[in-house]
Coordinates of C-alpha atoms in Angstrom, one line a residue:
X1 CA 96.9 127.6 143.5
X2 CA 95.7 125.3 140.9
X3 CA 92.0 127.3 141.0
X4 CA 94.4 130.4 139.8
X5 CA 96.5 127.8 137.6
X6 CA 93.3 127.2 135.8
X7 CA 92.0 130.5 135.1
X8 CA 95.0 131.3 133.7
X9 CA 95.2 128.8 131.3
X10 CA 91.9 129.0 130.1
X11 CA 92.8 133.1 129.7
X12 CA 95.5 132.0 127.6
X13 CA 93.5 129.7 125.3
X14 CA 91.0 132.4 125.0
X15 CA 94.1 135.1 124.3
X16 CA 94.9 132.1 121.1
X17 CA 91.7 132.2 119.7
X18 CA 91.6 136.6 119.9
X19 CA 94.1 136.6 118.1
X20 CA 92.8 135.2 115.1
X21 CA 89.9 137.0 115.2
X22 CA 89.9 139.7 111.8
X23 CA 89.0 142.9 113.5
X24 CA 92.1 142.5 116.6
X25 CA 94.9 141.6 113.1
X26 CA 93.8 145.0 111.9
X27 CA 93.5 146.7 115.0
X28 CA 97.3 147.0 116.0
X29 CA 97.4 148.3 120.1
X30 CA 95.0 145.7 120.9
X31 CA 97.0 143.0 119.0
X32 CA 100.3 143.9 121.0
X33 CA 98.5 144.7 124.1
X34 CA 97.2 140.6 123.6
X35 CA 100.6 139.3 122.8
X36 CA 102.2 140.7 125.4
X37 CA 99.6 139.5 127.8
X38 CA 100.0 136.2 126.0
X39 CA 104.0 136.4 126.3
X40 CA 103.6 136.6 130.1
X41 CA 101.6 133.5 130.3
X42 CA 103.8 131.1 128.3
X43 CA 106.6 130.0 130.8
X44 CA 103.2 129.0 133.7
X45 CA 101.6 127.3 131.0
X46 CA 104.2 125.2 130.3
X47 CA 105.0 124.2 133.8
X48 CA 101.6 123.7 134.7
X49 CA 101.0 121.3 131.6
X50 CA 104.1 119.7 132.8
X51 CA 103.2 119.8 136.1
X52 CA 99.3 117.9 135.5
X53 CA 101.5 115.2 133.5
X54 CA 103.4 114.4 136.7
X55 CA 100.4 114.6 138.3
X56 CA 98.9 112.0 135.9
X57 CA 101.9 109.6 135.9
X58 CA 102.1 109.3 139.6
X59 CA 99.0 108.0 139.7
X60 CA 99.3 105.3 137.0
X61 CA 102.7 104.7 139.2
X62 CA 100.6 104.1 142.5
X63 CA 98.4 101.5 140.5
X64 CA 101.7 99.4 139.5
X65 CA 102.1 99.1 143.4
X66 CA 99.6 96.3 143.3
X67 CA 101.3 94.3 140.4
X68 CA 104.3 92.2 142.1
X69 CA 106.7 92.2 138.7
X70 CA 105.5 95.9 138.8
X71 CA 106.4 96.8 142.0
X72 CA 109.8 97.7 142.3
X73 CA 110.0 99.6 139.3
X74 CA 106.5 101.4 140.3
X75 CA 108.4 102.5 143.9
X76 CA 111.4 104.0 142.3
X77 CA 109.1 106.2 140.0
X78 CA 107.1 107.5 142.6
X79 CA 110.4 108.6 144.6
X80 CA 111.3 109.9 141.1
X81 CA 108.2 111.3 140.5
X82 CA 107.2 112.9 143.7
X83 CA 110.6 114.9 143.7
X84 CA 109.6 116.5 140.2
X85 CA 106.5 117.2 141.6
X86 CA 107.7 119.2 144.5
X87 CA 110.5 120.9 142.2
X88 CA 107.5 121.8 139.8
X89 CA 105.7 123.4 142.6
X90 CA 108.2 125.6 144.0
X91 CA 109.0 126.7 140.6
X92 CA 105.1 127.5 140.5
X93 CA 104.7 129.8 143.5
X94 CA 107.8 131.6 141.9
X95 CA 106.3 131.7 138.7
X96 CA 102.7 133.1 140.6
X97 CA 104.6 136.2 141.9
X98 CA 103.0 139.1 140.4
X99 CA 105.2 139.9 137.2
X100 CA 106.5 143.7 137.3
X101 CA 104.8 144.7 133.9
X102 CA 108.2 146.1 132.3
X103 CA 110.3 142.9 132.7
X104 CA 109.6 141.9 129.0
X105 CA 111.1 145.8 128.0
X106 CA 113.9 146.8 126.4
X107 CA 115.9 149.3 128.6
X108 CA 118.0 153.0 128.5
X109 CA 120.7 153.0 130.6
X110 CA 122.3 156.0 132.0
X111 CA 126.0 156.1 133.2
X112 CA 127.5 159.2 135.0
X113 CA 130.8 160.0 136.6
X114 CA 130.0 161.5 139.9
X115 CA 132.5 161.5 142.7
X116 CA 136.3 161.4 142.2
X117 CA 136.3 163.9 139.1
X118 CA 138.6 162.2 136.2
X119 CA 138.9 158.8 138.2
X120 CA 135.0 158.6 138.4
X121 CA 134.9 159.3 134.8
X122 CA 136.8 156.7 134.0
X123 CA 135.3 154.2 136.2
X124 CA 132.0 155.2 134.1
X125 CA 133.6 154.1 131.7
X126 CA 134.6 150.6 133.0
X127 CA 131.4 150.1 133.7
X128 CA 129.5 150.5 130.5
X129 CA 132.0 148.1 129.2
X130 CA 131.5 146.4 131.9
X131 CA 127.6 146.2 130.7
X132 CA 129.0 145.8 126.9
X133 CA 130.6 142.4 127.6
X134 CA 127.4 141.2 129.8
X135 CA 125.4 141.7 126.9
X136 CA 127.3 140.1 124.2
X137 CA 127.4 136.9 125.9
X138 CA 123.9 136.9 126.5
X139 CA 123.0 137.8 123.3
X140 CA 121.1 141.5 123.7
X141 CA 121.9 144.6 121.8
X142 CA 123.8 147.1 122.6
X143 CA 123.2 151.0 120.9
X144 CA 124.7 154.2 122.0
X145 CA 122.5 157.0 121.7
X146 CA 124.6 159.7 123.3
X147 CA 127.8 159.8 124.8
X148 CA 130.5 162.8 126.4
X149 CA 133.8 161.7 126.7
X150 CA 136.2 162.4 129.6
X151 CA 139.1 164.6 129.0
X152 CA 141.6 161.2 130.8
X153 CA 138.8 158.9 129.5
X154 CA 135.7 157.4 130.2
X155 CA 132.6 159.5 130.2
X156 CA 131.1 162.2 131.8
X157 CA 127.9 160.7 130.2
X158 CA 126.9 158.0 127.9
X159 CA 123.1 156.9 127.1
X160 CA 122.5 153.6 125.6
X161 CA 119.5 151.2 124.3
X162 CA 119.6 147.6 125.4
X163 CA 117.3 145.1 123.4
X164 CA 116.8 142.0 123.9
X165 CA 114.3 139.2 125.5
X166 CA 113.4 140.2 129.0
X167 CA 116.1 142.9 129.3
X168 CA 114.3 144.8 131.8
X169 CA 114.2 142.1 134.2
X170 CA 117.7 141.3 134.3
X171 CA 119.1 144.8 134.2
X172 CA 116.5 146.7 136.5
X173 CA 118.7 146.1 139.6
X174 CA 121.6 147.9 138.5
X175 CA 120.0 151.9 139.0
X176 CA 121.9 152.7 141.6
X177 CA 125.8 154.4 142.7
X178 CA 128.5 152.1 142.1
X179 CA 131.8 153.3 144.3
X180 CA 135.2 152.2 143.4
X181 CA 138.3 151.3 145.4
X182 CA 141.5 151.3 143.8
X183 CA 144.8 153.5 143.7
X184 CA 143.6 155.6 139.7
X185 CA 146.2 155.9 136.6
X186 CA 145.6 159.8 138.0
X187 CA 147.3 158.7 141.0
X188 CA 151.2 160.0 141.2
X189 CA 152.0 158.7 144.8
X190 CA 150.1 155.2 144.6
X191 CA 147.2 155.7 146.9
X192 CA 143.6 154.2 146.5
X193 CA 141.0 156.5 146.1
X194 CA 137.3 155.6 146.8
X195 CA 135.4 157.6 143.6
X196 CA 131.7 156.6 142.4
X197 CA 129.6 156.7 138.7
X198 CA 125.9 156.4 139.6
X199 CA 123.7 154.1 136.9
X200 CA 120.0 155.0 135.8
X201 CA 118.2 152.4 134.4
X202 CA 114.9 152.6 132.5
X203 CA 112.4 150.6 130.8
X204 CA 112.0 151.9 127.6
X205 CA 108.5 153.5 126.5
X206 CA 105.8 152.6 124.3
X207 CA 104.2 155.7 122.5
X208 CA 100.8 154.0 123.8
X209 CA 102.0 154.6 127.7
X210 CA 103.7 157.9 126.9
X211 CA 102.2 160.7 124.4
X212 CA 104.0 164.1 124.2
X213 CA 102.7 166.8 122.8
X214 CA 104.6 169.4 120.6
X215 CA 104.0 171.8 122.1
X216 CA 105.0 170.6 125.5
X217 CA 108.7 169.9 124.1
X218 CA 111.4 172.9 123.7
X219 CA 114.2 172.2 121.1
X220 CA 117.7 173.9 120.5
X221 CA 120.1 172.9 118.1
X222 CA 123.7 173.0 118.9
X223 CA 127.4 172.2 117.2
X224 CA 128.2 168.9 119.3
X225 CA 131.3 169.2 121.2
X226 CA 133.8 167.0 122.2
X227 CA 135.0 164.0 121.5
X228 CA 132.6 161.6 119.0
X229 CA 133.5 160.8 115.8
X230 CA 133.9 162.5 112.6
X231 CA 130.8 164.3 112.7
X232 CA 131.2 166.2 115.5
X233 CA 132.1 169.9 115.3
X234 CA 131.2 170.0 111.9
X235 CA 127.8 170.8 112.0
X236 CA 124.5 171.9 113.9
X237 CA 123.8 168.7 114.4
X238 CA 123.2 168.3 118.4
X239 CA 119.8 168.3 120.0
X240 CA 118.6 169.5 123.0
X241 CA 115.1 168.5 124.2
X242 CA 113.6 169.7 127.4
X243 CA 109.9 168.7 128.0
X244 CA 108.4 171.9 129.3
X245 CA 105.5 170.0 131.8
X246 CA 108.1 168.0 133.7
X247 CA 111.6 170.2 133.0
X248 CA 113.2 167.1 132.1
X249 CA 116.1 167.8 129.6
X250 CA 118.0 165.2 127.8
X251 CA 120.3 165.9 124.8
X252 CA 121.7 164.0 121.7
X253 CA 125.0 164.8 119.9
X254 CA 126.2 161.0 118.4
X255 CA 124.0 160.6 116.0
X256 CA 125.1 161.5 112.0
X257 CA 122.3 163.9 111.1
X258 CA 120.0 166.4 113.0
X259 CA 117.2 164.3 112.6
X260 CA 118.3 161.1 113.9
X261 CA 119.7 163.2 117.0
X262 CA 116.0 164.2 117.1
X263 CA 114.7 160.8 117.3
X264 CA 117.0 159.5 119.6
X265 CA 116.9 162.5 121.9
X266 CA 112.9 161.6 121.9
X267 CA 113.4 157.7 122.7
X268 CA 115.2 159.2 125.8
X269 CA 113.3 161.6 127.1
X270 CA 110.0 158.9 126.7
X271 CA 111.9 156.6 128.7
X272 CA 113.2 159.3 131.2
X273 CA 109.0 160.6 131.9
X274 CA 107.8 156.9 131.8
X275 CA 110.4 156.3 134.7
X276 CA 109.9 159.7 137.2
X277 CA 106.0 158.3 136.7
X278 CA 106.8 155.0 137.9
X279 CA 109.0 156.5 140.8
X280 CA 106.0 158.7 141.7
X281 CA 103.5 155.3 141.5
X282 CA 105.6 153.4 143.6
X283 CA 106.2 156.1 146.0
X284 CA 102.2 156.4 146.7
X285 CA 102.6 152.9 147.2
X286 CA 104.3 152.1 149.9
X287 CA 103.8 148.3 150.3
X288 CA 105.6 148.1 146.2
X289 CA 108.4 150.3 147.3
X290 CA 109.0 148.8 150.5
X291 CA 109.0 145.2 148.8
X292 CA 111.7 146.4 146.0
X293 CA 115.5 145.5 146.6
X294 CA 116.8 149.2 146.9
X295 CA 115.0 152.4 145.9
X296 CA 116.6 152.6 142.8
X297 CA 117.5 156.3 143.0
X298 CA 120.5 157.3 141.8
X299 CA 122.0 158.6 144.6
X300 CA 121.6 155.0 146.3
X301 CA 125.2 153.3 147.0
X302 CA 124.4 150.0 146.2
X303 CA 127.5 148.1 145.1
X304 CA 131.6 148.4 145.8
X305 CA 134.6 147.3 143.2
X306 CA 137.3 146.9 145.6
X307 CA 140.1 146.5 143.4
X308 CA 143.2 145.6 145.8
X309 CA 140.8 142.8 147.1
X310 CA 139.5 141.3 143.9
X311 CA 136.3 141.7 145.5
X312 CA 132.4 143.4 144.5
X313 CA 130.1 143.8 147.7
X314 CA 126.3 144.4 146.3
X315 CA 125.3 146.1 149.8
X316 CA 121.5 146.0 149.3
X317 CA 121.4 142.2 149.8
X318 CA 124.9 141.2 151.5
X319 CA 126.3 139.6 148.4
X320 CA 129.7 139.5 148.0
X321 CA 132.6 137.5 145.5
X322 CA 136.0 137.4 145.1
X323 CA 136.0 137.3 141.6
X324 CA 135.8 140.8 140.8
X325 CA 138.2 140.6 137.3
X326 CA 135.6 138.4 136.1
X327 CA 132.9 140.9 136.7
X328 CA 134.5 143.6 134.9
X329 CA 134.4 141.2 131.8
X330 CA 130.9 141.0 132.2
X331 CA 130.1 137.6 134.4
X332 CA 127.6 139.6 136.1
X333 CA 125.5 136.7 136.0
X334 CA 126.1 135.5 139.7
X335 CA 125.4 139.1 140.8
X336 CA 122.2 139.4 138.9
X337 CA 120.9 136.0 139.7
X338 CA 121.2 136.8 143.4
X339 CA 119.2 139.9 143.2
X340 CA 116.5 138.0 141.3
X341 CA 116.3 135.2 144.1
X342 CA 116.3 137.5 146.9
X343 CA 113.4 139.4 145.3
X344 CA 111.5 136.4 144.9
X345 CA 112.2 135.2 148.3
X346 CA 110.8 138.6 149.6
X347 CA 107.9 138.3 147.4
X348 CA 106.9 134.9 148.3
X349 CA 107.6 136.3 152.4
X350 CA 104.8 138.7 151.7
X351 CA 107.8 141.6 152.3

């Protein structure tokens, strides 16, 4: 471990110095290609510089053993200094785990009503605020870029950009159908109804990993439709984009003008390629898709809202609270700190 520890460090330093250099300043891809590389090396740097300082003072602890005013003292830092030590290298190994490369991204989330027609709508709905409160307490952003209302609320569809630091890595576990128990406001005789919105989340991409051509992209322009604001239904605004190599269509209606509906449309359909390429990676790899909590396909059940029981279940790893009003204000944080530690424990398994 510390041969590895080592020759990471001294890639950082040599990362440092690139970065000075005239001819990577001017040269832009390679300059965010190195920061990023650099960005992933901070947090084991640190611990490792921490870690060599406990390394140093235990040893100038030991020699105190042999001075009798010393001695006393001396023992209780070693007990001291010995557990930081061991606390330092478990946070190591975790840190060691191969990083997934999109953890640092900002995502585009996806959130459909499926099952339950109106009710599934509306739970759609729940859910992106659901994601809305989450984020403002950590402190990411939170932009709509397309959205279809349900005709009892909540959406049939809504697309939206999260930014943020590492935003990737704590939303990536959330692709996935989310089912609902509870009796709906639709609901004349008072029975629960089980109904289900399926989340798609994706890392968003740079225009160095994805290039489009023009000529690969088909666009029709539309009068938006629905519910949106007061610029819908006045003009031909909407934007549908369907990429002609993959069939992939996404479309755009929120924006104010044409052109942003364009741009936006764009960001999506990026993202939406960059992710069926990642799916098609990891499915030649079987060892990556094996290790991963859940496929991440939409069509995946991976978490219940019971609401009679005050209760969410994640299903893929067993986890359940009771606190379930709390996680529809956005204390997903228990949920998503789970997922993380179970994917680390399968990592450092070897799963």
């Amino acid at each position: 471990m510390i041969e590895r520890l080592e020759l990471i460090v001294k890639r950082h330093d040599e990362i440092q110095e690139e970065l000075i250099k005239p001819e990577i300043i001017s040269d832009i891809k390679k300059s965010k290609e190195l920061s990023i590389e650099l960005s992933t090396m901070e947090d084991v740097v640190n611990c490792y510089l921490k870690y060599k300082k406990v390394l140093s003072d235990l040893e100038e602890a030991k020699e105190m053993l042999n001075d009798s005013e010393l001695r006393e003292y001396a023992s209780e830092e070693i007990t001291k200094l010995e557990k930081e030590k061991e606390d330092l290298e478990h946070e190591l190994e975790i840190l060691l785990i191969p990083k997934d490369k999109n953890d640092l991204k900002n995502v585009i989330m996806e959130i459909r009503g499926a099952a339950g027609g109106d009710e599934g709508n509306i739970f759609a709905g729940d859910l992106f605020r659901m994601y809305e409160r989450y984020c403002q307490k950590v402190g990411f952003q939170i932009e709509v870029l397309n959205a279809m209302e349900g005709t009892s609320g909540g959406y049939t569809l809504i697309e939206f950009m999260v930014k943020g630091k590492n935003v990737y890595s704590k939303l990536k576990y959330e692709s996935g159908s989310h089912r609902v128990q509870r009796v709906p406001v639709t609901e004349a005789n008072g029975r629960i109804q089980t109904s289900t919105a399926t989340v798609l989340v994706m890392p968003e991409a740079d225009d160095v990993e994805i290039e489009i051509k023009e000529s690969d992209i088909k666009v029709d322009i539309y009068r938006s439709s629905g519910a949106g604001g007061q610029h819908v239904n006045t003009t031909d605004s909407a934007v549908r984009m369907t990429h002609i190599p993959t069939g992939i269509v996404v479309t755009c209606q929120n924006q104010r003008s044409q052109i942003q509906n364009r741009e936006k449309a764009l960001q999506i359909l990026k993202s939406r390629i960059y992710e069926e390429e990642m799916a098609k990676a990891e499915a030649a790899d079987g060892a990556i898709r094996k290790s991963k909590i859940g496929t991440g396909d939409r069509s995946e059940k991976i978490r219940t809202y019971n609401y009679p029981q005050n209760r969410v279940t994640d299903h893929r790893i067993g986890f359940t609270t009771k606190n379930l009003d709390r996680v529809m204000e956005g204390d997903l944080d228990e949920i998503i700190e789970a997922l993380i530690s179970e994917d680390q424990k399968r990592k450092l398994a070897g799963e």
